[in-house]
Amino acid sequence: MVMILWRPFGFSRRLLKLESHSITESKSLIPLAWTSLTQTLSKAPGIFLLGQRKRFSTMPEIETHERDSELFSPPSDVRGMTKLDRTAFKKTVNIPVLKVRKEIVSRLMRSLRRAALQRPGIKRVIEDPEDKESRLIMLDPYKIFTHDSFEKAELSVLEQLNVSPQISKYNLELTYENFKSEEILRAVLPEGQDVTSGFSRVGHIAHLNLRDHQLPFKHLIGQVMIDKNPGITSVVNKINNIDNMYRNFHMEVLSGEQNMMTKVRENKYTYEFDFSKVYWNPRLSTEHSRITELLKPGDVLFDVFAGVGPFAIPVAKKNCTVFANDLNPESHKWLLHNCKLNKVDQKVKIFNLDGKDFLQGPVKEELMQLLGLSKERKPSVHIVMNLPAKAIEFLSAFKWLLDGQPCSNEFLPIVHCYSFSKDANPAEDVRQRAGAVLGISLEACSSVHLVRNVAPNKEMLCITFQIPAAVLYKNQTKNPENHEDPPLKRQRTAEAFSDEKTQIASNT
């Protein structure tokens, strides 16, 4: 027998009277009996069924907005936990299930991908505790809560396989393993506070930037990150800004091993280094590719702040000549190592100098030779300056750097200089600051590319321009090839950069 219950619906209360509705034990009659019963019950929307079974029973017919949005949230009493106790995350929830014959499970699951439950560590198909010949398919409670929740195609498959669309509920025990990291941290941290779920992955290391309200939970956060991210064995938190001359930062190991020696793979190339002693940002992978694609075989790259080689090595692989420099002795060491590792050590000349000394020494010497070559042999020259906090200041090193007769404009070096900006118009801000250092206007002869959003109201940008001969050469004497009226010269230079339109407007 089936109990008939009622509940308020709208502004009225309805009670359905049934004289007798028996469901026989015959399996062949179950679909027919259920169809008859549901047709009768459909006339009273406030009615739901509750079967008398040990582990699962019929789900209530409720509207989507009435479903429990906290169904997969950990227990409320974990709030404020600072030392991880995995046993405190046990919770029992009611999950909709569909009973099917075990021999058709595989065929049916292909058609129920949308409706099936997908949670970490939870099997979507389990044994029926009351029928060894049947299986229970776990369904997503946010998609399926009555037989009407199935899509037409799904109902068609159920009918073909002679499966009743009757939805029952199953008491499922959730444990720590079944919750996602974001769900765990949202339940633990103070209500309404930001939750750390994202991080930068550097090999086996997860790099976090925790905020002040998260610091009391830092060790718990670290352990959750290791538990929920395969391959992560160490979690670190940056404890100061990159404000020293070597571009690395102090970090605290929150959980896991202390080993900071790591290996990463980026754009088909392998890099090894000690993450605690050098600068590496996996979020710059796309930018490394963008610059690499600008160079053609035979071109020349001067990488002023090369780090461990993410610009230098891919460019060298394109059969370009590369001069790479970094002041940090550790970066210099790993740059040498990575050039050998990627088999480009014969194409990269490596220096361990201050950026200004590199520009006024090796770069000056090479430019004098390169720009003095015949027109047919001159390569394109690119200078990358990826030190966003200070790179614009180093542009002063280009002022009157070279002696002699200026080359034609088309062979002047192209600079890619990175900077941060908090200005309301970051592209204009970067142009003005770079132009001020060089003593010229870059409005008509530069492009600005938005690299990424670093923090709220803080952007990282790259300004690209050709160094004007008037800046690069001292005691410049005009010749017919180089002499142009200023308006025409600005127009020609602007046209040279028409391919790289400013992207900042559409991204901010």
Coordinates of C-alpha atoms in Angstrom, one line a residue:
M1 CA 0.0 0.0 0.0
V2 CA 1.0 3.6 -0.5
M3 CA 0.5 6.4 2.0
I4 CA -1.2 9.5 0.7
L5 CA 0.1 12.7 2.3
W6 CA -0.9 16.3 1.7
R7 CA 0.6 19.7 2.1
P8 CA -0.4 23.4 1.5
F9 CA -0.4 24.5 -2.1
G10 CA -0.9 28.2 -2.9
F11 CA -3.7 29.6 -0.8
S12 CA -5.7 26.4 -0.6
R13 CA -5.4 23.0 1.0
R14 CA -6.3 19.9 -1.1
L15 CA -6.7 16.4 0.1
L16 CA -7.0 13.6 -2.5
K17 CA -9.3 10.8 -1.5
L18 CA -8.4 7.4 -2.7
E19 CA -10.5 4.4 -1.9
S20 CA -8.0 1.8 -2.9
H21 CA -4.7 1.7 -4.9
S22 CA -2.8 -1.4 -4.4
I23 CA 0.5 -2.1 -6.2
T24 CA 1.1 -5.7 -6.8
E25 CA 4.5 -7.5 -6.5
S26 CA 4.4 -8.4 -10.2
K27 CA 7.2 -6.6 -11.9
S28 CA 5.3 -6.5 -15.2
L29 CA 2.4 -4.6 -13.6
I30 CA 4.5 -2.0 -11.8
P31 CA 4.8 0.5 -14.7
L32 CA 1.1 0.2 -15.4
A33 CA 0.1 0.7 -11.8
W34 CA 2.5 3.6 -11.4
T35 CA 1.1 5.3 -14.5
S36 CA -2.4 5.0 -13.2
L37 CA -1.5 6.3 -9.8
T38 CA 0.5 9.3 -11.1
Q39 CA -2.2 10.3 -13.5
T40 CA -4.7 10.4 -10.6
L41 CA -2.2 12.3 -8.4
S42 CA -1.4 14.8 -11.0
K43 CA -4.8 16.4 -10.5
A44 CA -3.6 17.5 -7.0
P45 CA -0.2 19.2 -7.3
G46 CA 0.2 19.3 -3.5
I47 CA 0.4 15.5 -3.2
F48 CA 3.5 13.5 -2.9
L49 CA 4.3 9.9 -2.3
L50 CA 6.4 8.3 0.4
G51 CA 7.2 4.6 -0.1
Q52 CA 7.9 2.4 2.9
R53 CA 11.5 1.2 2.1
K54 CA 14.6 1.0 4.2
R55 CA 17.1 3.1 2.2
F56 CA 15.2 4.9 -0.5
S57 CA 11.7 6.1 -1.2
T58 CA 9.8 8.2 -3.6
M59 CA 11.0 11.8 -4.0
P60 CA 8.6 14.7 -3.3
E61 CA 7.3 16.7 -6.3
I62 CA 8.7 20.1 -5.6
E63 CA 9.6 23.2 -7.7
T64 CA 13.2 23.8 -8.7
H65 CA 13.5 26.9 -6.5
E66 CA 12.4 25.0 -3.5
R67 CA 15.3 22.6 -3.7
D68 CA 18.0 22.8 -1.0
S69 CA 20.8 24.9 -2.4
E70 CA 23.1 23.8 0.4
L71 CA 22.7 20.1 -0.3
F72 CA 26.4 19.6 -1.1
S73 CA 27.7 22.0 1.5
P74 CA 29.7 20.5 4.3
P75 CA 28.2 20.4 7.8
S76 CA 27.7 23.9 9.4
D77 CA 29.7 23.0 12.5
V78 CA 33.0 23.0 10.6
R79 CA 32.8 26.9 10.4
G80 CA 35.9 28.4 12.0
M81 CA 38.0 25.2 11.9
T82 CA 41.7 26.1 11.7
K83 CA 43.2 22.6 12.0
L84 CA 41.8 20.2 9.4
D85 CA 39.7 17.4 10.8
R86 CA 38.5 15.3 7.9
T87 CA 36.1 13.2 10.0
A88 CA 34.0 16.4 10.8
F89 CA 32.8 16.5 7.2
K90 CA 30.4 13.5 7.3
K91 CA 26.9 14.3 6.1
T92 CA 23.9 12.3 4.9
V93 CA 21.9 13.7 2.0
N94 CA 18.9 12.4 0.0
I95 CA 19.7 11.7 -3.6
P96 CA 17.3 10.9 -6.4
V97 CA 17.9 7.4 -7.9
L98 CA 16.5 5.4 -10.7
K99 CA 16.1 1.6 -10.3
V100 CA 17.1 -0.4 -13.4
R101 CA 18.0 -4.0 -14.3
K102 CA 21.7 -4.5 -14.0
E103 CA 22.2 -5.9 -17.6
I104 CA 21.0 -2.6 -19.2
V105 CA 23.1 -0.2 -17.0
S106 CA 25.8 0.4 -19.6
R107 CA 23.4 1.2 -22.4
L108 CA 21.3 3.4 -20.2
M109 CA 24.2 5.5 -18.8
R110 CA 25.2 6.7 -22.2
S111 CA 21.7 8.3 -22.5
L112 CA 21.6 9.7 -18.9
R113 CA 24.9 11.6 -18.9
R114 CA 23.1 14.9 -18.3
A115 CA 20.9 13.5 -15.5
A116 CA 23.5 11.4 -13.7
L117 CA 25.2 12.7 -10.5
Q118 CA 28.7 13.8 -10.9
R119 CA 30.5 14.4 -7.6
P120 CA 34.1 13.6 -6.5
G121 CA 34.5 10.1 -5.2
I122 CA 30.8 9.1 -5.6
K123 CA 29.9 6.1 -7.8
R124 CA 27.0 6.9 -10.1
V125 CA 25.8 3.3 -10.1
I126 CA 25.4 1.3 -6.9
E127 CA 23.8 -2.0 -6.0
D128 CA 20.2 -2.1 -4.9
P129 CA 20.3 -3.2 -1.2
E130 CA 17.0 -5.0 -1.7
D131 CA 17.4 -6.5 -5.1
K132 CA 20.6 -8.2 -6.3
E133 CA 19.4 -8.2 -9.9
S134 CA 18.9 -4.4 -10.0
R135 CA 21.1 -1.3 -9.8
L136 CA 20.4 2.2 -8.6
I137 CA 21.6 5.1 -10.8
M138 CA 22.5 8.2 -8.8
L139 CA 20.8 11.3 -10.3
D140 CA 21.7 15.0 -10.0
P141 CA 19.3 16.5 -7.5
Y142 CA 19.6 19.9 -9.1
K143 CA 18.4 18.5 -12.4
I144 CA 16.1 15.5 -11.6
F145 CA 13.5 15.7 -8.9
T146 CA 10.4 14.1 -10.5
H147 CA 9.9 11.9 -13.5
D148 CA 8.9 15.0 -15.4
S149 CA 12.5 16.3 -15.1
F150 CA 13.7 13.9 -17.7
E151 CA 14.1 15.2 -21.2
K152 CA 12.0 13.8 -24.0
A153 CA 15.0 11.9 -25.5
E154 CA 15.8 10.4 -22.0
L155 CA 12.2 9.3 -21.5
S156 CA 12.2 7.7 -24.9
V157 CA 15.2 5.6 -24.0
L158 CA 13.7 4.6 -20.7
E159 CA 10.5 3.4 -22.5
Q160 CA 12.6 1.5 -25.1
L161 CA 14.4 -0.4 -22.3
N162 CA 11.2 -0.9 -20.3
V163 CA 12.4 1.2 -17.3
S164 CA 10.0 2.9 -15.1
P165 CA 10.8 6.7 -14.8
Q166 CA 9.8 6.4 -11.1
I167 CA 12.2 8.5 -9.0
S168 CA 13.1 7.3 -5.6
K169 CA 15.5 8.7 -3.0
Y170 CA 18.5 7.2 -1.4
N171 CA 20.3 8.2 1.8
L172 CA 23.9 8.9 0.7
E173 CA 26.6 9.5 3.2
L174 CA 29.1 12.2 2.1
T175 CA 32.6 12.4 3.5
Y176 CA 35.5 14.8 3.2
E177 CA 36.6 13.1 0.0
N178 CA 33.3 13.9 -1.7
F179 CA 33.5 17.7 -1.3
K180 CA 35.3 20.1 -3.6
S181 CA 38.0 22.4 -2.2
E182 CA 35.9 25.5 -2.8
E183 CA 33.0 23.9 -0.9
I184 CA 35.2 23.0 2.0
L185 CA 36.9 26.4 2.3
R186 CA 33.6 28.2 1.9
A187 CA 32.2 26.2 4.8
V188 CA 35.3 26.8 7.0
L189 CA 36.1 30.4 6.4
P190 CA 34.0 33.2 8.0
E191 CA 30.7 33.6 6.2
G192 CA 30.7 36.1 3.4
Q193 CA 34.5 36.3 3.1
D194 CA 36.4 35.6 -0.1
V195 CA 37.4 31.9 -0.6
T196 CA 40.8 30.9 -2.0
S197 CA 40.2 28.2 -4.6
G198 CA 42.5 29.4 -7.4
F199 CA 46.3 29.3 -7.4
S200 CA 49.3 29.3 -9.7
R201 CA 50.8 25.9 -10.3
V202 CA 54.5 25.7 -10.7
G203 CA 55.3 22.0 -11.2
H204 CA 54.5 20.2 -7.9
I205 CA 54.0 23.6 -6.1
A206 CA 50.8 25.5 -5.6
H207 CA 51.5 29.2 -5.1
L208 CA 48.8 31.2 -3.2
N209 CA 48.4 34.9 -2.4
L210 CA 46.3 34.8 0.7
R211 CA 44.5 37.8 2.1
D212 CA 44.6 38.9 5.7
H213 CA 41.3 37.3 6.7
Q214 CA 42.5 33.9 5.3
L215 CA 45.8 33.8 7.2
P216 CA 44.4 32.2 10.4
F217 CA 43.3 29.3 8.1
K218 CA 46.5 29.2 6.0
H219 CA 47.7 25.7 7.1
L220 CA 44.2 24.2 6.6
I221 CA 44.0 25.8 3.2
G222 CA 47.3 24.4 2.2
Q223 CA 46.3 20.9 3.2
V224 CA 43.0 21.1 1.4
M225 CA 44.9 22.2 -1.8
I226 CA 47.2 19.2 -1.6
D227 CA 44.3 16.8 -0.9
K228 CA 42.2 18.1 -3.8
N229 CA 44.8 18.6 -6.5
P230 CA 46.6 15.5 -7.7
G231 CA 50.3 16.2 -8.2
I232 CA 50.5 19.1 -5.8
T233 CA 52.8 18.1 -2.9
S234 CA 53.7 21.6 -1.6
V235 CA 51.7 24.8 -1.0
V236 CA 53.4 28.1 -0.5
N237 CA 52.1 31.6 0.2
K238 CA 53.8 34.8 -0.9
I239 CA 54.6 36.9 2.2
N240 CA 56.0 40.0 0.5
N241 CA 55.9 41.9 -2.8
I242 CA 58.5 41.5 -5.5
D243 CA 60.5 44.6 -4.5
N244 CA 64.0 43.4 -4.4
M245 CA 66.7 43.6 -7.2
Y246 CA 66.5 39.9 -8.0
R247 CA 62.7 39.7 -8.6
N248 CA 62.0 36.9 -6.3
F249 CA 59.9 37.0 -3.1
H250 CA 59.9 35.4 0.3
M251 CA 57.4 32.6 0.7
E252 CA 56.1 30.4 3.5
V253 CA 55.4 26.7 3.1
L254 CA 51.9 26.2 4.3
S255 CA 51.7 22.5 3.9
G256 CA 53.6 19.6 2.3
E257 CA 57.2 19.2 1.4
Q258 CA 59.8 22.0 1.7
N259 CA 61.4 21.1 -1.7
M260 CA 61.2 24.1 -4.1
M261 CA 63.2 22.5 -6.9
T262 CA 60.7 22.1 -9.6
K263 CA 60.2 21.3 -13.3
V264 CA 57.6 22.9 -15.5
R265 CA 56.5 22.5 -19.1
E266 CA 55.4 25.6 -21.1
N267 CA 54.7 25.8 -24.8
K268 CA 56.6 22.6 -25.6
Y269 CA 59.7 23.7 -23.6
T270 CA 61.0 22.4 -20.3
Y271 CA 62.3 24.6 -17.5
E272 CA 63.9 23.6 -14.2
F273 CA 64.7 26.0 -11.3
D274 CA 64.4 26.7 -7.6
F275 CA 61.1 28.5 -7.3
S276 CA 62.2 30.1 -4.0
K277 CA 65.1 31.9 -5.7
V278 CA 63.9 33.0 -9.2
Y279 CA 60.9 34.6 -10.8
W280 CA 58.4 32.4 -12.6
N281 CA 54.8 33.2 -13.5
P282 CA 52.7 30.6 -15.3
R283 CA 50.1 33.2 -16.1
L284 CA 52.5 34.7 -18.7
S285 CA 52.5 31.7 -21.0
T286 CA 50.3 33.3 -23.6
E287 CA 52.4 36.5 -23.6
H288 CA 55.6 34.4 -24.1
S289 CA 54.0 32.9 -27.1
R290 CA 52.8 36.2 -28.5
I291 CA 56.2 37.8 -28.5
T292 CA 57.8 34.6 -29.9
E293 CA 55.5 34.7 -32.8
L294 CA 56.5 38.2 -33.7
L295 CA 60.1 37.1 -34.6
K296 CA 61.1 35.4 -37.8
P297 CA 64.1 33.0 -38.3
G298 CA 67.3 35.1 -38.5
D299 CA 66.0 37.9 -36.3
V300 CA 67.8 39.1 -33.2
L301 CA 66.4 39.3 -29.6
F302 CA 67.9 41.1 -26.7
D303 CA 66.2 39.9 -23.5
V304 CA 67.1 42.4 -20.8
F305 CA 65.4 40.7 -17.8
A306 CA 65.5 37.1 -19.1
G307 CA 64.7 35.1 -15.9
V308 CA 65.1 31.4 -16.5
G309 CA 64.5 31.8 -20.3
P310 CA 60.7 31.8 -21.2
F311 CA 61.3 34.3 -23.9
A312 CA 64.9 33.5 -24.9
I313 CA 64.5 29.7 -25.4
P314 CA 61.4 29.6 -27.7
V315 CA 62.9 32.4 -29.8
A316 CA 66.2 30.7 -30.1
K317 CA 64.3 27.5 -31.2
K318 CA 63.1 29.6 -34.2
N319 CA 66.8 30.0 -35.4
C320 CA 67.1 33.5 -34.0
T321 CA 70.1 34.9 -32.4
V322 CA 69.4 35.7 -28.7
F323 CA 71.3 37.7 -26.1
A324 CA 69.8 37.0 -22.7
N325 CA 70.6 38.7 -19.4
D326 CA 69.5 38.6 -15.8
L327 CA 71.1 40.2 -12.7
N328 CA 70.0 37.4 -10.3
P329 CA 72.8 34.9 -10.1
E330 CA 70.3 32.1 -9.5
S331 CA 68.3 33.1 -12.6
H332 CA 71.6 33.3 -14.6
K333 CA 72.5 29.7 -13.4
W334 CA 69.1 28.2 -14.4
L335 CA 69.1 30.2 -17.7
L336 CA 72.3 28.4 -18.6
H337 CA 70.9 25.1 -17.5
N338 CA 67.6 25.5 -19.4
C339 CA 69.3 26.5 -22.6
K340 CA 71.3 23.3 -22.5
L341 CA 68.2 21.3 -21.4
N342 CA 66.3 22.6 -24.5
K343 CA 69.4 22.3 -26.8
V344 CA 69.7 26.0 -27.7
D345 CA 72.9 26.8 -25.7
Q346 CA 74.7 27.5 -29.0
K347 CA 72.2 30.1 -30.1
V348 CA 71.9 32.1 -26.8
K349 CA 74.6 34.3 -25.4
I350 CA 74.0 34.7 -21.6
F351 CA 75.0 37.6 -19.3
N352 CA 74.7 38.3 -15.6
L353 CA 74.5 42.1 -15.5
D354 CA 72.4 44.9 -14.4
G355 CA 69.9 45.8 -17.1
K356 CA 71.3 49.2 -17.7
D357 CA 74.9 47.8 -18.0
F358 CA 73.6 45.2 -20.4
L359 CA 72.0 47.8 -22.6
Q360 CA 75.0 50.1 -22.6
G361 CA 77.5 47.3 -23.0
P362 CA 76.7 44.1 -25.0
V363 CA 73.5 45.5 -26.6
K364 CA 75.3 48.7 -27.7
E365 CA 78.2 46.8 -29.2
E366 CA 75.9 44.4 -31.1
L367 CA 73.6 47.1 -32.4
M368 CA 76.6 49.0 -33.8
Q369 CA 77.6 46.0 -35.8
L370 CA 74.0 44.9 -36.8
L371 CA 72.9 48.3 -37.9
G372 CA 76.1 48.9 -39.8
L373 CA 75.5 45.9 -42.0
S374 CA 74.3 46.3 -45.6
K375 CA 70.6 46.7 -46.1
E376 CA 70.3 43.1 -47.5
R377 CA 71.8 41.5 -44.4
K378 CA 70.2 43.6 -41.7
P379 CA 67.9 41.5 -39.4
S380 CA 65.0 42.7 -37.4
V381 CA 66.0 43.5 -33.9
H382 CA 63.7 43.1 -30.9
I383 CA 64.4 44.2 -27.3
V384 CA 62.2 42.6 -24.6
M385 CA 62.1 44.3 -21.2
N386 CA 59.9 42.3 -18.8
L387 CA 60.3 44.0 -15.5
P388 CA 56.9 45.6 -15.1
A389 CA 57.6 47.4 -11.9
K390 CA 60.7 49.3 -13.2
A391 CA 61.3 48.6 -16.9
I392 CA 60.1 52.0 -18.1
E393 CA 62.9 53.6 -16.0
F394 CA 65.5 51.6 -18.0
L395 CA 64.3 53.2 -21.3
S396 CA 66.6 56.1 -20.5
A397 CA 69.6 53.9 -21.4
F398 CA 68.6 54.2 -25.1
K399 CA 69.0 57.9 -25.2
W400 CA 71.9 58.7 -27.5
L401 CA 73.2 55.1 -27.1
L402 CA 74.8 54.9 -30.5
D403 CA 77.4 56.9 -32.5
G404 CA 77.7 57.3 -36.2
Q405 CA 75.3 57.6 -39.1
P406 CA 71.7 56.6 -38.3
C407 CA 70.3 53.6 -40.2
S408 CA 67.0 53.8 -42.0
N409 CA 63.9 53.8 -39.9
E410 CA 62.7 50.3 -40.9
F411 CA 65.8 48.7 -39.2
L412 CA 65.6 50.6 -35.9
P413 CA 65.2 48.2 -32.9
I414 CA 61.6 47.4 -31.8
V415 CA 61.1 47.6 -28.0
H416 CA 58.6 45.5 -26.0
C417 CA 58.5 47.2 -22.6
Y418 CA 56.3 45.9 -19.7
S419 CA 54.7 48.0 -17.0
F420 CA 51.9 48.0 -14.4
S421 CA 49.3 50.7 -14.3
K422 CA 46.5 51.6 -11.9
D423 CA 45.4 54.6 -14.0
A424 CA 41.8 54.8 -15.3
N425 CA 43.3 54.8 -18.8
P426 CA 46.2 52.4 -18.4
A427 CA 47.2 52.5 -22.1
E428 CA 47.5 56.3 -22.1
D429 CA 49.3 56.2 -18.8
V430 CA 52.0 53.8 -20.0
R431 CA 52.5 55.8 -23.2
Q432 CA 53.0 59.0 -21.4
R433 CA 55.4 57.6 -18.8
A434 CA 57.5 55.8 -21.5
G435 CA 57.5 58.9 -23.7
A436 CA 58.5 61.1 -20.7
V437 CA 61.6 59.0 -20.1
L438 CA 62.6 59.0 -23.8
G439 CA 61.8 62.7 -24.2
I440 CA 59.4 62.1 -27.1
S441 CA 55.7 61.5 -27.7
L442 CA 54.7 57.9 -28.4
E443 CA 51.1 58.6 -29.2
A444 CA 51.3 58.0 -32.9
C445 CA 54.1 55.4 -33.0
S446 CA 53.3 52.8 -30.4
S447 CA 50.9 50.0 -29.6
V448 CA 49.7 48.9 -26.2
H449 CA 48.8 45.3 -25.4
L450 CA 46.9 44.3 -22.2
V451 CA 48.7 41.3 -20.8
R452 CA 46.6 40.6 -17.8
N453 CA 44.7 41.9 -14.8
V454 CA 47.1 41.6 -11.8
A455 CA 44.7 42.9 -9.1
P456 CA 41.6 45.0 -8.8
N457 CA 42.4 48.3 -10.7
K458 CA 45.9 47.1 -11.6
E459 CA 46.8 46.0 -15.1
M460 CA 50.0 44.6 -16.6
L461 CA 50.6 46.0 -20.1
C462 CA 53.2 45.9 -22.9
I463 CA 54.0 48.9 -24.9
T464 CA 55.7 48.3 -28.3
F465 CA 57.5 50.9 -30.4
Q466 CA 60.5 51.5 -32.6
I467 CA 63.2 53.6 -31.0
P468 CA 63.4 56.8 -33.0
A469 CA 66.8 57.6 -34.5
A470 CA 66.6 61.0 -32.8
V471 CA 66.6 59.1 -29.4
L472 CA 69.0 56.3 -30.3
Y473 CA 71.8 58.2 -32.0
K474 CA 73.9 61.0 -30.6
N475 CA 75.1 63.9 -32.8
Q476 CA 72.7 62.7 -35.5
T477 CA 73.4 64.0 -39.0
K478 CA 70.5 63.8 -41.4
N479 CA 70.9 62.0 -44.7
P480 CA 68.5 61.6 -47.6
E481 CA 67.5 58.1 -46.5
N482 CA 66.7 59.1 -43.0
H483 CA 65.5 62.7 -43.4
E484 CA 61.7 63.1 -43.3
D485 CA 59.4 65.9 -42.3
P486 CA 58.1 65.2 -38.8
P487 CA 54.4 64.8 -39.7
L488 CA 55.3 62.3 -42.5
K489 CA 57.7 60.5 -40.2
R490 CA 55.0 60.0 -37.6
Q491 CA 52.5 58.8 -40.2
R492 CA 55.0 56.2 -41.5
T493 CA 55.8 55.0 -38.0
A494 CA 52.2 54.7 -37.1
E495 CA 51.5 52.7 -40.2
A496 CA 54.2 50.3 -39.3
F497 CA 52.3 49.4 -36.1
S498 CA 48.8 49.2 -37.7
D499 CA 48.8 45.4 -37.2
E500 CA 49.0 45.8 -33.4
K501 CA 46.0 47.9 -32.5
T502 CA 45.6 48.9 -28.9
Q503 CA 43.7 46.2 -27.1
I504 CA 43.3 47.9 -23.8
A505 CA 39.9 49.5 -24.5
S506 CA 38.1 46.2 -25.1
N507 CA 39.7 44.5 -22.2
T508 CA 39.1 47.1 -19.5

